[in-house]
Coordinates of C-alpha atoms and ligand atoms in Angstrom, one line a residue:
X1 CA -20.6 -17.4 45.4
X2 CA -23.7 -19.1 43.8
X3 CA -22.5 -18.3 39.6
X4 CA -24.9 -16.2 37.9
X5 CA -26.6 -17.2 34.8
X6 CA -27.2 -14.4 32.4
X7 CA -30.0 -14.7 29.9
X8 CA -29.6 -12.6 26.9
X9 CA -32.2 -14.2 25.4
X10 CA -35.6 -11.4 24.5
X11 CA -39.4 -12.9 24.1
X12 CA -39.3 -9.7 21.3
X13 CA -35.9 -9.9 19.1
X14 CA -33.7 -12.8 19.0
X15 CA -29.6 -12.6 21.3
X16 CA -26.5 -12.9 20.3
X17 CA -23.1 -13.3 22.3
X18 CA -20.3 -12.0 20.5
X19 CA -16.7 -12.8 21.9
X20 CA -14.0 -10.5 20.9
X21 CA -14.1 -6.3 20.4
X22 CA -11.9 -6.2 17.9
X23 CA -12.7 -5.0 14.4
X24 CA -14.2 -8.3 13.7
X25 CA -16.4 -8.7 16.8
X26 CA -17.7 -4.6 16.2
X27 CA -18.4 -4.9 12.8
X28 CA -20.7 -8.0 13.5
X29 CA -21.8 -6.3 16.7
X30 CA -22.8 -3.0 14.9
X31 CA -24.7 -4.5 11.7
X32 CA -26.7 -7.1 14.5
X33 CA -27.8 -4.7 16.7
X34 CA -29.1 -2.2 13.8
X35 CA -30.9 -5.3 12.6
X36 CA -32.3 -5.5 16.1
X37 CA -30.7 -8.4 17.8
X38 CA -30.1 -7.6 21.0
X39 CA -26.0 -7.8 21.2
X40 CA -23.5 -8.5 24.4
X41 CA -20.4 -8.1 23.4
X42 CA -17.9 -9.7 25.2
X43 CA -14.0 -8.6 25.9
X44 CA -11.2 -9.7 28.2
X45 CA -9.1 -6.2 28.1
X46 CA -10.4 -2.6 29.3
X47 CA -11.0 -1.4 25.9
X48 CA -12.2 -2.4 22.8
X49 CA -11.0 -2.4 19.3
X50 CA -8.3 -5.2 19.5
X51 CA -4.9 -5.9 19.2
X52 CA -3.9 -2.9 17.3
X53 CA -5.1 -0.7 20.6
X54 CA -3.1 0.2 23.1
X55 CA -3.6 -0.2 26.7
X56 CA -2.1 3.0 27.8
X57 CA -3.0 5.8 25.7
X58 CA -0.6 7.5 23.5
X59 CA -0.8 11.0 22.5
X60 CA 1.6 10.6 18.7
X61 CA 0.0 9.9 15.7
X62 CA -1.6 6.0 15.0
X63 CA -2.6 6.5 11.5
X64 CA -3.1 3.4 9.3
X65 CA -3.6 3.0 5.9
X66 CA -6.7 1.7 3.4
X67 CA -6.9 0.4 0.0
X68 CA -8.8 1.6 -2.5
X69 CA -10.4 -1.9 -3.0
X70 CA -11.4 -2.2 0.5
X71 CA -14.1 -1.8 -0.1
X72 CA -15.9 -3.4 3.7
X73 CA -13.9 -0.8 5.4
X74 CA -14.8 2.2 3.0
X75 CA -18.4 1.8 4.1
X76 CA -18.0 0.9 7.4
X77 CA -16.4 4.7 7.9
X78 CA -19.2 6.2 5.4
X79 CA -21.5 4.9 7.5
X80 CA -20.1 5.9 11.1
X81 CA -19.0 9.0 9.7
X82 CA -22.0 10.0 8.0
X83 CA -23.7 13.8 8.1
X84 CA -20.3 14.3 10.0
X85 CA -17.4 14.9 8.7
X86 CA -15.3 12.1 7.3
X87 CA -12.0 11.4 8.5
X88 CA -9.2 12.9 6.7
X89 CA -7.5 10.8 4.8
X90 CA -4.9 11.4 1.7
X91 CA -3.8 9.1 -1.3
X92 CA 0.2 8.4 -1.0
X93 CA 2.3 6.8 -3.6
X94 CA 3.8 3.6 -3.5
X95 CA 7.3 4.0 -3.0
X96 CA 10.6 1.3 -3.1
X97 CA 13.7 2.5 -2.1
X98 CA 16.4 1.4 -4.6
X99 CA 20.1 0.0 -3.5
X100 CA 21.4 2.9 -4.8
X101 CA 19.3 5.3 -2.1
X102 CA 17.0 6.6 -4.6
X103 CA 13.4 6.2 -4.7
X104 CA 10.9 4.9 -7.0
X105 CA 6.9 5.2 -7.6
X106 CA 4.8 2.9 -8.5
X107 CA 2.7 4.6 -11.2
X108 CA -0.7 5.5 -11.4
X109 CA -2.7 6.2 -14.2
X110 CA -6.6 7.0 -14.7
X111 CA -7.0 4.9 -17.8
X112 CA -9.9 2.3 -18.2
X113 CA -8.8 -0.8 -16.6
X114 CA -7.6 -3.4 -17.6
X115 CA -4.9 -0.7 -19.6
X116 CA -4.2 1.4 -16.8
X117 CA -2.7 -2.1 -14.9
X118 CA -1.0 -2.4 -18.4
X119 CA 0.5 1.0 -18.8
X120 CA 1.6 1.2 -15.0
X121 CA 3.8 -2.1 -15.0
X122 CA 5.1 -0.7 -18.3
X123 CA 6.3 2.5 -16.8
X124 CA 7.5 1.2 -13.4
X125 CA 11.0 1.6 -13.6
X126 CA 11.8 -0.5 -10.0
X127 CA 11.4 -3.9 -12.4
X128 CA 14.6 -3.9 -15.0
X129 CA 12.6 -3.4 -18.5
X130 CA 13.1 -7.1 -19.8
X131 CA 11.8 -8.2 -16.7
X132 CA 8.6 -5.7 -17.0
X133 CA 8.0 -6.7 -20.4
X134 CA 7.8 -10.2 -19.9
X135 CA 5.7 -9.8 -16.9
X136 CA 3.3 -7.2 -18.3
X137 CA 2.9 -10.0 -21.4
X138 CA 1.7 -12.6 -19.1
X139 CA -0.6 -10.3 -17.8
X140 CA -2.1 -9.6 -21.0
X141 CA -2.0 -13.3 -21.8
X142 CA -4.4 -13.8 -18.8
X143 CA -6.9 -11.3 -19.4
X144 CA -6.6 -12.8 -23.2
X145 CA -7.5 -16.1 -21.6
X146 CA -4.1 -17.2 -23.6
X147 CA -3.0 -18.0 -20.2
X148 CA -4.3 -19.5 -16.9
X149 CA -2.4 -19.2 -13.4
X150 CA -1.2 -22.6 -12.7
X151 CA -3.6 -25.1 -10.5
X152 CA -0.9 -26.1 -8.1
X153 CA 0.4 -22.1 -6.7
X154 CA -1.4 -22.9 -3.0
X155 CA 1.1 -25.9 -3.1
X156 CA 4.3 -23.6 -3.9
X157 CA 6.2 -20.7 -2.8
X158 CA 5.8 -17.0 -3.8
X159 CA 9.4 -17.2 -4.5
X160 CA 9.5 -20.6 -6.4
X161 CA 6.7 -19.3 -8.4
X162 CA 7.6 -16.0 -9.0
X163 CA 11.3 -17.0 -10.2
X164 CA 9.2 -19.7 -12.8
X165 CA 7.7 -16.3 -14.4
X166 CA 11.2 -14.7 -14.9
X167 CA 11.0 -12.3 -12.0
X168 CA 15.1 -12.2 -10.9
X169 CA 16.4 -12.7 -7.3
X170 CA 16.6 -9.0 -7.5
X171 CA 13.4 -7.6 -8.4
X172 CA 11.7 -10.4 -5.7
X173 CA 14.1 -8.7 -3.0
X174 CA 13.5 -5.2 -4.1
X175 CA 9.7 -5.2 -4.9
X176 CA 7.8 -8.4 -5.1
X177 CA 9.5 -9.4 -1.2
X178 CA 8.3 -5.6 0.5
X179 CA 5.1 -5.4 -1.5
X180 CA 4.1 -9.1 0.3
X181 CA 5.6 -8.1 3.4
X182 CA 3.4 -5.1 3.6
X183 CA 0.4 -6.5 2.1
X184 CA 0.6 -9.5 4.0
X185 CA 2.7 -9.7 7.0
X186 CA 4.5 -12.5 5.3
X187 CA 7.4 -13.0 3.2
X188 CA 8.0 -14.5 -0.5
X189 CA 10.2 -17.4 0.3
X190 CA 7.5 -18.6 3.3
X191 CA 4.3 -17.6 1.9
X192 CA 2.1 -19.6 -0.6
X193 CA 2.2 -18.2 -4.3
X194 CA -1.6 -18.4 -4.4
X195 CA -1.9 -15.6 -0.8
X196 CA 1.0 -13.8 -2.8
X197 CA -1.9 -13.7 -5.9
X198 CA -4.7 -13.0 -4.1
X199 CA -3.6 -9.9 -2.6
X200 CA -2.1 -8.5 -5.1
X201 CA -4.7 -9.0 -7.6
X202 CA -7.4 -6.6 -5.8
X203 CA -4.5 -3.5 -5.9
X204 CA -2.7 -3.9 -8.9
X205 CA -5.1 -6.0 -11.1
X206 CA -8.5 -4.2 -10.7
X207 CA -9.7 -0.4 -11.8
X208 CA -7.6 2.9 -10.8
X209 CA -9.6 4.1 -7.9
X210 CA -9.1 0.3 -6.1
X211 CA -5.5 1.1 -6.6
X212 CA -5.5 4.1 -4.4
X213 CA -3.6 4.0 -1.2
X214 CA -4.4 6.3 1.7
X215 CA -3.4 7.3 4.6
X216 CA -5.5 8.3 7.4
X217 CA -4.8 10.1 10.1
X218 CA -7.3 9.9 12.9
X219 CA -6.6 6.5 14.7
X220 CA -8.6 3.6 14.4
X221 CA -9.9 4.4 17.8
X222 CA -11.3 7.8 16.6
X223 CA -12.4 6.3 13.5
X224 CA -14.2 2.9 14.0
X225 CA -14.0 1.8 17.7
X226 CA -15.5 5.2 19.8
X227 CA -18.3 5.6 16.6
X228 CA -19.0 1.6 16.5
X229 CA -19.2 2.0 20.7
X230 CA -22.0 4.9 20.5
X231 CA -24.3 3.5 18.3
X232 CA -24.1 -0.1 20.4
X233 CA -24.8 2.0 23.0
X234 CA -27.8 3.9 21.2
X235 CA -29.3 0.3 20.7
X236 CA -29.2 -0.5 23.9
X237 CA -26.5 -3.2 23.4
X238 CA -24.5 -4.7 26.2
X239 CA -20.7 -4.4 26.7
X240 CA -18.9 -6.5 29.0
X241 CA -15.6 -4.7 29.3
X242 CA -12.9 -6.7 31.5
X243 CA -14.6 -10.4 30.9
X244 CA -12.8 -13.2 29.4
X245 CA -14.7 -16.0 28.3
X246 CA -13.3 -19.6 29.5
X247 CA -15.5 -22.3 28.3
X248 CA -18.3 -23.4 25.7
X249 CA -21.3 -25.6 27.2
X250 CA -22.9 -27.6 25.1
X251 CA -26.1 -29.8 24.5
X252 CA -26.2 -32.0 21.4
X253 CA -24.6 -29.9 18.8
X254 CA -25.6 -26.5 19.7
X255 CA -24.0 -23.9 21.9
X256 CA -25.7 -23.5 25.3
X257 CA -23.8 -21.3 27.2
X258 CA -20.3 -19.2 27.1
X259 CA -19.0 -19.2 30.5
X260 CA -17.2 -16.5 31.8
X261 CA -14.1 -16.4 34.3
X262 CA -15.9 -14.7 36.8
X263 CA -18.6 -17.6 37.1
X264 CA -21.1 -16.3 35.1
X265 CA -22.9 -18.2 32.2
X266 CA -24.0 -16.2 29.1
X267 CA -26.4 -17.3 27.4
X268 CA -27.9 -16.1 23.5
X269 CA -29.9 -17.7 20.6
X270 CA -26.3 -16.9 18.8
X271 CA -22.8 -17.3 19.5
X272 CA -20.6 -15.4 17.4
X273 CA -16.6 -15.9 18.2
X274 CA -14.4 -13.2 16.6
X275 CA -11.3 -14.5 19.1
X276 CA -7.8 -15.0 17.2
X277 CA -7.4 -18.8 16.7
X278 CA -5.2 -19.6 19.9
X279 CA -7.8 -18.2 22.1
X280 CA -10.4 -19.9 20.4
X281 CA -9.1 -23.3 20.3
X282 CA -9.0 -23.7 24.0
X283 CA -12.7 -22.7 24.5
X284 CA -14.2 -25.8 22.3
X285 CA -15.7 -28.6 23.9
X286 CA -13.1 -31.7 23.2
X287 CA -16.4 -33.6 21.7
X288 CA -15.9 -31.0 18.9
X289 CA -12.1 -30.8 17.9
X290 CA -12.2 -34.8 17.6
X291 CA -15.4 -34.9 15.6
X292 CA -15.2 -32.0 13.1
X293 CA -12.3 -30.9 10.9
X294 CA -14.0 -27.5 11.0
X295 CA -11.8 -27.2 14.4
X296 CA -9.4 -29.7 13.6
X297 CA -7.6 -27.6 11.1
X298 CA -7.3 -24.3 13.6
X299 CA -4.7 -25.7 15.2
X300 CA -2.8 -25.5 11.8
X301 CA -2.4 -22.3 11.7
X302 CA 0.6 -20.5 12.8
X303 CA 1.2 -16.8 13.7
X304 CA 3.9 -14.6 13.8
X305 CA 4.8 -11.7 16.0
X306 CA 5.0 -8.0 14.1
X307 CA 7.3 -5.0 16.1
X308 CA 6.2 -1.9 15.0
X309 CA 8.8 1.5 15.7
X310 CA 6.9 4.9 16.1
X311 CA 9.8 7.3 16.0
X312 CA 8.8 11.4 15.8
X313 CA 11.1 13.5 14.3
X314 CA 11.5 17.6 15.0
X315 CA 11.2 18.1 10.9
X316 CA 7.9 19.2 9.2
X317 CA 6.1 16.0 6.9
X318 CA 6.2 17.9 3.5
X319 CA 3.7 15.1 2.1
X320 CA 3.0 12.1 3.5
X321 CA 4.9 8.7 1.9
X322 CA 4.6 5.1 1.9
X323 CA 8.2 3.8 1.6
X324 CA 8.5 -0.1 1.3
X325 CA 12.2 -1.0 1.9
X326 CA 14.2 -4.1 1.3
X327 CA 17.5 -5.9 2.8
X328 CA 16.7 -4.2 6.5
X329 CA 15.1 -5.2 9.7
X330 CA 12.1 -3.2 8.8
X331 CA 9.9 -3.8 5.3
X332 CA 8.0 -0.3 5.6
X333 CA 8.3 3.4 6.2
X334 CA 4.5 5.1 7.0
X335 CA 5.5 9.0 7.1
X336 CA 3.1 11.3 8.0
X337 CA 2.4 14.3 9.8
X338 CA 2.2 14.1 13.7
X339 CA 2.2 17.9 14.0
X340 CA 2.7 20.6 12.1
X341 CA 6.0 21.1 13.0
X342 CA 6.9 17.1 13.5
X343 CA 7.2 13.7 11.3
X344 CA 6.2 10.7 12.6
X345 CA 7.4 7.4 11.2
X346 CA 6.3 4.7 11.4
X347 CA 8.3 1.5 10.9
X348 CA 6.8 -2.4 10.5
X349 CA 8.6 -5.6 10.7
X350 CA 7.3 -8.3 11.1
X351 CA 9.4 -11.3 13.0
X352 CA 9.1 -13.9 11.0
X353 CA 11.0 -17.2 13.2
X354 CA 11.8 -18.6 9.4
X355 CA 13.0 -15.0 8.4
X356 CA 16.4 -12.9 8.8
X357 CA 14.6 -10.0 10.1
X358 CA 14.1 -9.9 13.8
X359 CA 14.9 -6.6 15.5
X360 CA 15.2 -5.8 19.0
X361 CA 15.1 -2.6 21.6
X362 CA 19.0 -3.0 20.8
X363 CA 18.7 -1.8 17.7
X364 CA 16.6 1.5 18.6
X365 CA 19.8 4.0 19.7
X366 CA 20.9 2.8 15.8
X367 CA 17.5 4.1 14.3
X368 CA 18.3 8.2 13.3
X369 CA 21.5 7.0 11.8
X370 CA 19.4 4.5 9.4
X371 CA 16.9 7.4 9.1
X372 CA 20.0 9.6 7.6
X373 CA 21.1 6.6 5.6
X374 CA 17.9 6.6 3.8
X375 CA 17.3 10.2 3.3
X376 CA 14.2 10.7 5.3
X377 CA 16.0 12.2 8.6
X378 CA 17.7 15.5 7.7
X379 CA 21.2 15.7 9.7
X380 CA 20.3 18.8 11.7
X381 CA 16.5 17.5 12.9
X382 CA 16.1 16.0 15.9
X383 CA 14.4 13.0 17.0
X384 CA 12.1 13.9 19.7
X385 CA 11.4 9.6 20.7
X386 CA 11.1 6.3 20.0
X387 CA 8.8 3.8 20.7
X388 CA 8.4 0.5 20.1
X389 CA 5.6 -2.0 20.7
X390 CA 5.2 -5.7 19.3
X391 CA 2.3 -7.3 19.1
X392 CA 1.5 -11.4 19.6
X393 CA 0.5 -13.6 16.8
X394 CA -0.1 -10.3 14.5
X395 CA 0.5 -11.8 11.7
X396 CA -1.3 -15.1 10.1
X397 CA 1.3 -17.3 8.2
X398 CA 0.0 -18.1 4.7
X399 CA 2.6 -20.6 4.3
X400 CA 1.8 -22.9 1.8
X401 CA -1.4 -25.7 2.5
X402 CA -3.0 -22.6 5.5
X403 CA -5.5 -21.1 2.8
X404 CA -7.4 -24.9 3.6
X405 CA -7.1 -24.4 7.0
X406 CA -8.7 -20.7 7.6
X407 CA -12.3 -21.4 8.2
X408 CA -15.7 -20.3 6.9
X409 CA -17.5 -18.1 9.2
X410 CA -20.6 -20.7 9.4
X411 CA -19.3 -23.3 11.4
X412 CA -20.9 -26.8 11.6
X413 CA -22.4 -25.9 14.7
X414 CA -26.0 -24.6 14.4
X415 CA -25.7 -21.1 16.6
X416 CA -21.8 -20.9 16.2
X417 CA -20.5 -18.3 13.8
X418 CA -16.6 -17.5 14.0
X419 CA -14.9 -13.7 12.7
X420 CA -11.9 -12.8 12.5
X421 CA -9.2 -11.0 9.5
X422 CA -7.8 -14.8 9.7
X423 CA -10.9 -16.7 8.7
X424 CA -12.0 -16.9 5.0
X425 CA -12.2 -14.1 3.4
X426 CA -10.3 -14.0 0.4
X427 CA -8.1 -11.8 2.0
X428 CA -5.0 -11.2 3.9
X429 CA -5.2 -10.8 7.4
X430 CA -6.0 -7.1 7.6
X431 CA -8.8 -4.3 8.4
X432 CA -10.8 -5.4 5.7
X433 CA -11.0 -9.5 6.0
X434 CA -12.0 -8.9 9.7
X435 CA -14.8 -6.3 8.8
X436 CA -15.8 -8.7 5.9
X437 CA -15.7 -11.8 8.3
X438 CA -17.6 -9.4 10.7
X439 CA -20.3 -8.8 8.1
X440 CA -20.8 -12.4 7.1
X441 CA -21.6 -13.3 10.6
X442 CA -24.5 -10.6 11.0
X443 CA -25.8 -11.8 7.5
X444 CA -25.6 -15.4 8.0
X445 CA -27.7 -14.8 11.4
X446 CA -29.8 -12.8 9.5
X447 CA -30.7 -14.9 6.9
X448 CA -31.8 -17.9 9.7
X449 CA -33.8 -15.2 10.8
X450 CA -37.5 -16.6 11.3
X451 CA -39.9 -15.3 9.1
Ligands
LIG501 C1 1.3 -3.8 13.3 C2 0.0 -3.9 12.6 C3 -0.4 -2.9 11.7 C4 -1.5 -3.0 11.0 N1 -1.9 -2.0 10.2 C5 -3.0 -2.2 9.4 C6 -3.4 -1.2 8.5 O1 -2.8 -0.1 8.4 N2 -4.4 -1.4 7.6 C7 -5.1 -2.6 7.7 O2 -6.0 -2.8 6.9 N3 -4.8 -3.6 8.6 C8 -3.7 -3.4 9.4 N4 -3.4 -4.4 10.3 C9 -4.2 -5.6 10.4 C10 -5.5 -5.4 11.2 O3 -5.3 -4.4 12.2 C11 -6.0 -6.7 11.9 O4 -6.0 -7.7 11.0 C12 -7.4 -6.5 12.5 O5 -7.4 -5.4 13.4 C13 -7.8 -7.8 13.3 O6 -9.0 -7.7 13.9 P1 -9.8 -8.9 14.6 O7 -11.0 -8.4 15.2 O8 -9.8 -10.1 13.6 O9 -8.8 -9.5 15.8 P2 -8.2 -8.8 17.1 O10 -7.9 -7.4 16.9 O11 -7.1 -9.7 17.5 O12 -9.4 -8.9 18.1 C14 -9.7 -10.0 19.0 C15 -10.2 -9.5 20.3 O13 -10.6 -10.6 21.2 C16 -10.2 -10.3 22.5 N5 -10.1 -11.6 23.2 C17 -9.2 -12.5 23.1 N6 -9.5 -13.6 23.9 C18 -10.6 -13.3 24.5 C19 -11.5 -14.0 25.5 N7 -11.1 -15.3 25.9 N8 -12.6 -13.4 25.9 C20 -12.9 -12.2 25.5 N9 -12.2 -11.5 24.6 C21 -11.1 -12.0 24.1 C22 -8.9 -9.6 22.4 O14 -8.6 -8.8 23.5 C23 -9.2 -8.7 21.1 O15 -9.7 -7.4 21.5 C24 -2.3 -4.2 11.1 C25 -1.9 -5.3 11.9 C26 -0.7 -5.1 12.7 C27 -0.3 -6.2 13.6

């Protein structure tokens, strides 16, 4: 078979080949074809919308949760939901459960920030009150400028660090450890004290509405990936379902063509790469890892594996919680409402190789009996199943030194531009770092855009 070449490129409107469906790849995909480049978006599995996806559909509840302060995201749904109606979506508290069973809220208050921060560590009785106090006058310290954070945290542990401020073994294993687990995938004593910073700054140190935590029911599929797929397909963009790209060509030092595994070449003005960093390691020309650190450094970074256990219980959800636990195999409890007359939960661990707390399929027929344990399975209800699905390299490690190694989206090739919730965002590997990284992309294109 002679391989086919396949010009994208338009005598009208400048091309660009994006790699990757997932959040990343649409969100660069959507703002570049309402700018009028003429997209092909390119993905190796039958559907789009990444990792989080399933293959086989599933008919339970896949809700997922948003900041307040995520701000990328918020608008991203606005705008894909707009004139319609919005997905529903409802603020939860922040829960811990305690080692004596009981539960505890984080608080929130609607005063002005920065007092609201203030009055909420004050009042959250999960930190023992010397501990609170002491930590709630550093905080004050900072915004005084009477203190600085320390220039050396990317170099340190969250742990190390966290024990320096007078935060006790216990409070790091009952809030600080679950709070980084869930924001981040990643645990205190492996994760760098500046990631440990960074994402908790935007929840707990910024104004009471980028506080907010909420829960939204619709999957992501209903929510971003089918809306993000109809306009692409109102503008006329191209999706190549089922295609996995094998290999960049090169002249000089610009991309020339992405070739595909079914022969074809693909060819654009732009190159946008919004692949996790294993897959995109392999597709650079040799000639580039040697000669630029840019790709140099991906190999760096690590991943981890996260397990998550949908189990649905035969028990009505009275209100929706977020419940972050401690000292078991799983760091967080997502309870909503799967029916009217059913719970879902749905429980995250992520498995760490440098952390106690891997889990296996052996553990599921022990699951209701932890549910009673913690007070959220009542002895007569039923549970109805339980699934479980881990997902590769979920989770980026933000060990200490990785912040250095996650890349820019401009890379120092001319028509190359890389996505992805791992690459430098300022945030944690979640929704809104690979909408953000997403965005970047279309306005980096953008602004190269000849005038
Ligand atoms: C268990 C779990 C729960 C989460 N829950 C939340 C949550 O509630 N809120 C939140 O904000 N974040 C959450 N996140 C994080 C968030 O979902 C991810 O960070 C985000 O979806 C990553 O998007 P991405 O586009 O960067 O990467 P990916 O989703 O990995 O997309 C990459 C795409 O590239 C495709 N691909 C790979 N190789 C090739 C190739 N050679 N050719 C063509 N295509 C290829 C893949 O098939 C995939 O579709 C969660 C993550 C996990 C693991």
């Amino acid at each position: 078979m002679v391989p086919l070449t396949i010009h994208v490129k338009s005598p009208d409107s400048q091309s660009v080949v994006i790699l990757g469906g997932g959040l990343a790849g649409l969100a660069a995909a959507d703002r570049l074809s309402d700018l009028g480049y003429r997209v092909t978006l390119v993905e190796r599995r039958p559907l789009l919308g990444g990792a989080l996806i399933e293959d086989s559909p599933y008919d339970g509840p896949e809700p997922f949760t948003i900041l307040g302060c995520h701000h990328a995201t918020q608008a991203l749904l606005h705008s894909l939901h707009a004139g319609s109606q919005q997905p529903a979506d409802i603020t939860i508290p922040l829960e811990f459960r305690l080692p004596d069973g009981s539960f505890v809220h984080y608080p929130r208050t609607s005063f002005p920030a920065p007092l609201h921060t203030w009055v909420n560590l004050l009042r959250f009785a999960g930190i023992p009150w010397k501990e609170r106090w002491r930590l709630a006058s550093w905080v004050e310290q900072l915004w005084e400028g009477d203190a600085e954070l320390p220039a050396d945290l990317e170099q340190r542990t969250a742990a190390d660090w966290l024990a320096s401020i007078g935060q006790s073994a216990q409070t790091r294993s009952l809030v600080w450890n679950p709070l980084a687990q869930w924001l981040t995938g990643n645990d205190l004593a492996t994760m760098s004290a500046d990631a440990f910073v960074r994402s908790m700054k935007p929840v707990f140190l910024s104004t009471h509405p980028d506080s907010r935590i909420s829960v939204v029911q619709d999957s992501l599929l209903a929510c971003f990936v089918q809306p993000i797929t109809q306009r692409l397909r109102q503008q006329h963009a191209t999706i190549l379902y089922n295609t996995d790209a094998t290999q960049i060509r090169y002249e000089q030092d610009r991309i020339s063509g992405v070739q595909l595994r079914n022969g074809s070449l693909l060819q654009a003005d732009w190159y946008v790469i919004a692949l996790p960093p294993q897959q995109l390691t392999p597709l650079i020309p040799e000639r580039w890892l040697t000669r630029y650190a840019y790709f140099q450094q991906l190999s760096e970074l690590q991943s981890f594996d996260s397990t998550i256990v949908d189990v649905h219980i035969e028990q009505p959800c009275v209100s929706p919680r977020l419940i972050l636990l401690n000292d078991t195999a799983f760091h967080s409890a997502l309870i909503t409402a799967s029916a009217p007359d059913r719970t879902g939960i749905t429980l995250t661990t992520t498995d760490n190789p440098f952390a106690q707390t891997r889990t296996d399929s052996r553990h599921d027929a022990a699951i209701p009996d932890l549910l009673r344990s913690w007070g959220l399975l009542a002895s007569e209800c039923k549970v109805v199943s339980i699934r479980r699905r881990t997902i590769s390299n979920a989770i980026l490690s933000l060990k200490p030194g990785a912040k250095s190694h996650r890349p820019i989206q401009r890379s120092p090739i001319e028509n190359l531009l890389v996505a992805g919730a791992w690459t430098d965002t300022g945030w944690p590997p979640n929704l809104e770092s690979a909408i953000v990284s997403g965005n970047r992309c279309a306005e980096a294109i953008a602004l190269d855009r000849p005038t």
